[in-house]
PDB file of C-alpha atoms in Angstrom:
ATOM      1  CA  ALA A   1      30.415  76.076 178.540  1.00  0.00           C
ATOM      2  CA  VAL A   2      33.624  75.373 180.377  1.00  0.00           C
ATOM      3  CA  VAL A   3      36.758  74.561 178.424  1.00  0.00           C
ATOM      4  CA  SER A   4      38.625  71.776 180.216  1.00  0.00           C
ATOM      5  CA  THR A   5      42.079  71.977 178.645  1.00  0.00           C
ATOM      6  CA  GLN A   6      42.630  74.454 175.822  1.00  0.00           C
ATOM      7  CA  SER A   7      45.426  73.632 173.439  1.00  0.00           C
ATOM      8  CA  THR A   8      44.905  76.129 170.599  1.00  0.00           C
ATOM      9  CA  GLY A   9      42.345  78.271 168.808  1.00  0.00           C
ATOM     10  CA  ALA A  10      41.433  79.789 165.443  1.00  0.00           C
ATOM     11  CA  LEU A  11      39.280  82.687 164.245  1.00  0.00           C
ATOM     12  CA  ASP A  12      36.878  82.471 161.282  1.00  0.00           C
ATOM     13  CA  GLU A  13      35.683  85.212 158.920  1.00  0.00           C
ATOM     14  CA  ARG A  14      32.633  85.903 161.157  1.00  0.00           C
ATOM     15  CA  ASP A  15      34.898  86.449 164.191  1.00  0.00           C
ATOM     16  CA  PHE A  16      33.815  83.147 165.768  1.00  0.00           C
ATOM     17  CA  VAL A  17      36.569  81.626 167.909  1.00  0.00           C
ATOM     18  CA  TYR A  18      37.147  77.874 167.605  1.00  0.00           C
ATOM     19  CA  VAL A  19      38.979  76.399 170.611  1.00  0.00           C
ATOM     20  CA  ALA A  20      40.534  72.927 170.725  1.00  0.00           C
ATOM     21  CA  ASP A  21      39.137  71.733 174.069  1.00  0.00           C
ATOM     22  CA  THR A  22      41.401  68.733 174.567  1.00  0.00           C
ATOM     23  CA  GLY A  23      40.003  67.694 177.958  1.00  0.00           C
ATOM     24  CA  ASN A  24      36.445  67.475 176.629  1.00  0.00           C
ATOM     25  CA  HIS A  25      37.368  65.839 173.271  1.00  0.00           C
ATOM     26  CA  ARG A  26      35.733  68.642 171.303  1.00  0.00           C
ATOM     27  CA  ILE A  27      36.040  71.963 169.555  1.00  0.00           C
ATOM     28  CA  ALA A  28      34.170  74.720 171.410  1.00  0.00           C
ATOM     29  CA  VAL A  29      32.879  77.646 169.334  1.00  0.00           C
ATOM     30  CA  PHE A  30      32.391  81.135 170.805  1.00  0.00           C
ATOM     31  CA  ASN A  31      31.117  84.353 169.236  1.00  0.00           C
ATOM     32  CA  HIS A  32      33.103  87.607 169.227  1.00  0.00           C
ATOM     33  CA  GLU A  33      31.716  88.486 172.681  1.00  0.00           C
ATOM     34  CA  GLY A  34      32.915  85.215 174.195  1.00  0.00           C
ATOM     35  CA  CYS A  35      29.489  83.563 174.381  1.00  0.00           C
ATOM     36  CA  PHE A  36      29.464  79.808 173.812  1.00  0.00           C
ATOM     37  CA  MET A  37      27.681  79.013 170.533  1.00  0.00           C
ATOM     38  CA  LYS A  38      28.135  75.276 169.942  1.00  0.00           C
ATOM     39  CA  LYS A  39      30.428  72.301 170.232  1.00  0.00           C
ATOM     40  CA  ILE A  40      31.830  70.040 167.550  1.00  0.00           C
ATOM     41  CA  GLY A  41      32.499  66.545 168.896  1.00  0.00           C
ATOM     42  CA  GLY A  42      32.666  65.926 172.633  1.00  0.00           C
ATOM     43  CA  GLY A  43      30.397  62.929 172.999  1.00  0.00           C
ATOM     44  CA  GLY A  44      31.917  61.908 176.330  1.00  0.00           C
ATOM     45  CA  GLY A  45      35.148  60.139 175.458  1.00  0.00           C
ATOM     46  CA  GLY A  46      33.696  56.982 173.908  1.00  0.00           C
ATOM     47  CA  GLU A  47      34.302  55.336 170.554  1.00  0.00           C
ATOM     48  CA  LYS A  48      31.707  57.514 168.824  1.00  0.00           C
ATOM     49  CA  ASP A  49      33.545  60.739 169.632  1.00  0.00           C
ATOM     50  CA  LEU A  50      34.697  62.723 166.645  1.00  0.00           C
ATOM     51  CA  PHE A  51      38.006  63.571 168.363  1.00  0.00           C
ATOM     52  CA  SER A  52      40.197  61.751 170.863  1.00  0.00           C
ATOM     53  CA  ILE A  53      42.769  64.407 171.776  1.00  0.00           C
ATOM     54  CA  PRO A  54      42.418  67.524 169.583  1.00  0.00           C
ATOM     55  CA  ILE A  55      45.760  69.304 169.838  1.00  0.00           C
ATOM     56  CA  ASP A  56      45.716  71.891 167.051  1.00  0.00           C
ATOM     57  CA  ILE A  57      43.211  73.393 164.616  1.00  0.00           C
ATOM     58  CA  SER A  58      43.090  75.457 161.450  1.00  0.00           C
ATOM     59  CA  LEU A  59      40.246  76.982 159.435  1.00  0.00           C
ATOM     60  CA  SER A  60      40.178  77.444 155.671  1.00  0.00           C
ATOM     61  CA  SER A  61      37.451  77.926 153.054  1.00  0.00           C
ATOM     62  CA  GLY A  62      34.639  76.688 155.305  1.00  0.00           C
ATOM     63  CA  PHE A  63      36.544  73.648 156.566  1.00  0.00           C
ATOM     64  CA  LEU A  64      37.818  72.950 160.083  1.00  0.00           C
ATOM     65  CA  PHE A  65      41.063  70.943 160.240  1.00  0.00           C
ATOM     66  CA  VAL A  66      41.772  69.264 163.583  1.00  0.00           C
ATOM     67  CA  LEU A  67      45.075  67.601 164.425  1.00  0.00           C
ATOM     68  CA  ASP A  68      43.925  64.690 166.591  1.00  0.00           C
ATOM     69  CA  SER A  69      46.225  62.411 168.575  1.00  0.00           C
ATOM     70  CA  GLN A  70      44.135  59.301 169.045  1.00  0.00           C
ATOM     71  CA  LYS A  71      44.216  57.151 172.155  1.00  0.00           C
ATOM     72  CA  ASP A  72      46.012  54.379 170.268  1.00  0.00           C
ATOM     73  CA  ASP A  73      48.690  56.932 169.275  1.00  0.00           C
ATOM     74  CA  SER A  74      47.812  56.843 165.579  1.00  0.00           C
ATOM     75  CA  PRO A  75      47.601  60.548 164.709  1.00  0.00           C
ATOM     76  CA  ARG A  76      45.237  61.981 162.091  1.00  0.00           C
ATOM     77  CA  VAL A  77      43.719  65.159 160.774  1.00  0.00           C
ATOM     78  CA  VAL A  78      39.935  65.307 161.034  1.00  0.00           C
ATOM     79  CA  ILE A  79      38.436  67.542 158.334  1.00  0.00           C
ATOM     80  CA  VAL A  80      34.960  68.928 159.084  1.00  0.00           C
ATOM     81  CA  ASN A  81      32.905  70.741 156.443  1.00  0.00           C
ATOM     82  CA  LEU A  82      31.343  73.524 158.511  1.00  0.00           C
ATOM     83  CA  SER A  83      28.429  74.037 156.125  1.00  0.00           C
ATOM     84  CA  ASP A  84      27.091  70.468 156.057  1.00  0.00           C
ATOM     85  CA  GLY A  85      28.949  68.683 158.874  1.00  0.00           C
ATOM     86  CA  ALA A  86      30.544  66.088 156.574  1.00  0.00           C
ATOM     87  CA  VAL A  87      33.682  64.553 158.086  1.00  0.00           C
ATOM     88  CA  ASN A  88      36.793  63.154 156.403  1.00  0.00           C
ATOM     89  CA  THR A  89      39.997  61.912 158.012  1.00  0.00           C
ATOM     90  CA  LEU A  90      43.606  61.980 156.887  1.00  0.00           C
ATOM     91  CA  SER A  91      45.908  59.426 158.511  1.00  0.00           C
ATOM     92  CA  LEU A  92      49.335  60.663 159.622  1.00  0.00           C
ATOM     93  CA  ASP A  93      50.943  57.245 160.025  1.00  0.00           C
ATOM     94  CA  SER A  94      54.389  58.523 159.036  1.00  0.00           C
ATOM     95  CA  ILE A  95      54.522  61.003 161.954  1.00  0.00           C
ATOM     96  CA  GLU A  96      54.974  59.626 165.452  1.00  0.00           C
ATOM     97  CA  ARG A  97      54.147  62.745 167.478  1.00  0.00           C
ATOM     98  CA  PRO A  98      52.582  65.563 165.459  1.00  0.00           C
ATOM     99  CA  LEU A  99      52.576  68.901 167.260  1.00  0.00           C
ATOM    100  CA  ARG A 100      51.179  71.595 164.980  1.00  0.00           C
ATOM    101  CA  LEU A 101      49.340  72.276 161.760  1.00  0.00           C
ATOM    102  CA  LEU A 102      51.785  74.772 160.267  1.00  0.00           C
ATOM    103  CA  ALA A 103      49.974  76.230 157.292  1.00  0.00           C
ATOM    104  CA  SER A 104      46.362  76.959 156.648  1.00  0.00           C
ATOM    105  CA  PRO A 105      45.219  74.193 154.364  1.00  0.00           C
ATOM    106  CA  SER A 106      44.098  75.141 150.875  1.00  0.00           C
ATOM    107  CA  PRO A 107      41.190  72.830 150.183  1.00  0.00           C
ATOM    108  CA  THR A 108      39.351  72.693 146.891  1.00  0.00           C
ATOM    109  CA  SER A 109      35.894  71.200 146.636  1.00  0.00           C
ATOM    110  CA  ARG A 110      35.261  68.560 144.049  1.00  0.00           C
ATOM    111  CA  ASP A 111      32.099  66.730 143.133  1.00  0.00           C
ATOM    112  CA  THR A 112      33.490  63.766 145.056  1.00  0.00           C
ATOM    113  CA  GLY A 113      34.534  65.720 148.136  1.00  0.00           C
ATOM    114  CA  LEU A 114      37.657  67.493 149.291  1.00  0.00           C
ATOM    115  CA  ALA A 115      41.181  67.818 147.917  1.00  0.00           C
ATOM    116  CA  GLY A 116      44.250  69.772 148.983  1.00  0.00           C
ATOM    117  CA  SER A 117      47.289  69.579 151.215  1.00  0.00           C
ATOM    118  CA  ILE A 118      48.360  70.410 154.753  1.00  0.00           C
ATOM    119  CA  LEU A 119      51.700  70.832 156.562  1.00  0.00           C
ATOM    120  CA  VAL A 120      52.305  69.078 159.893  1.00  0.00           C
ATOM    121  CA  HIS A 121      55.230  69.747 162.258  1.00  0.00           C
ATOM    122  CA  ASP A 122      56.478  67.041 164.635  1.00  0.00           C
ATOM    123  CA  GLY A 123      59.089  69.031 166.546  1.00  0.00           C
ATOM    124  CA  SER A 124      61.991  68.324 164.224  1.00  0.00           C
ATOM    125  CA  SER A 125      60.646  68.271 160.679  1.00  0.00           C
ATOM    126  CA  VAL A 126      57.733  69.374 158.512  1.00  0.00           C
ATOM    127  CA  THR A 127      55.760  66.899 156.410  1.00  0.00           C
ATOM    128  CA  LYS A 128      53.325  67.779 153.632  1.00  0.00           C
ATOM    129  CA  PHE A 129      50.235  65.581 153.365  1.00  0.00           C
ATOM    130  CA  THR A 130      48.009  65.605 150.308  1.00  0.00           C
ATOM    131  CA  PHE A 131      44.397  64.522 150.424  1.00  0.00           C
ATOM    132  CA  ASP A 132      41.721  63.958 147.807  1.00  0.00           C
TER     133      ASP A 132
END
């Protein structure tokens, strides 16, 4: 698999490399030898894509956190449960141009889903977002 435009990457506990492939609207996953394993998202750029412009990622406790700058400029964090594929989103309406996920999120599973917090940097300040 060819990565169109790489913006960032993360390594999981199995030494799989997750790459934010911005140009293909997906996260590409490679094993420790560099062999492509799978993609997350990347349906072709349409409305049903999981990501619009993935610009940063983080992994924590079996969850993939993707900082996504949508085409309509309303940024969000897409949270993917890597064990069952469930997807949640966290709107970042108060940040105009998010640049980085600064800290590995610390999610906790609940019967109803996911809870925790994440730090987002916009170039001049850091904002903490809580989700549940």
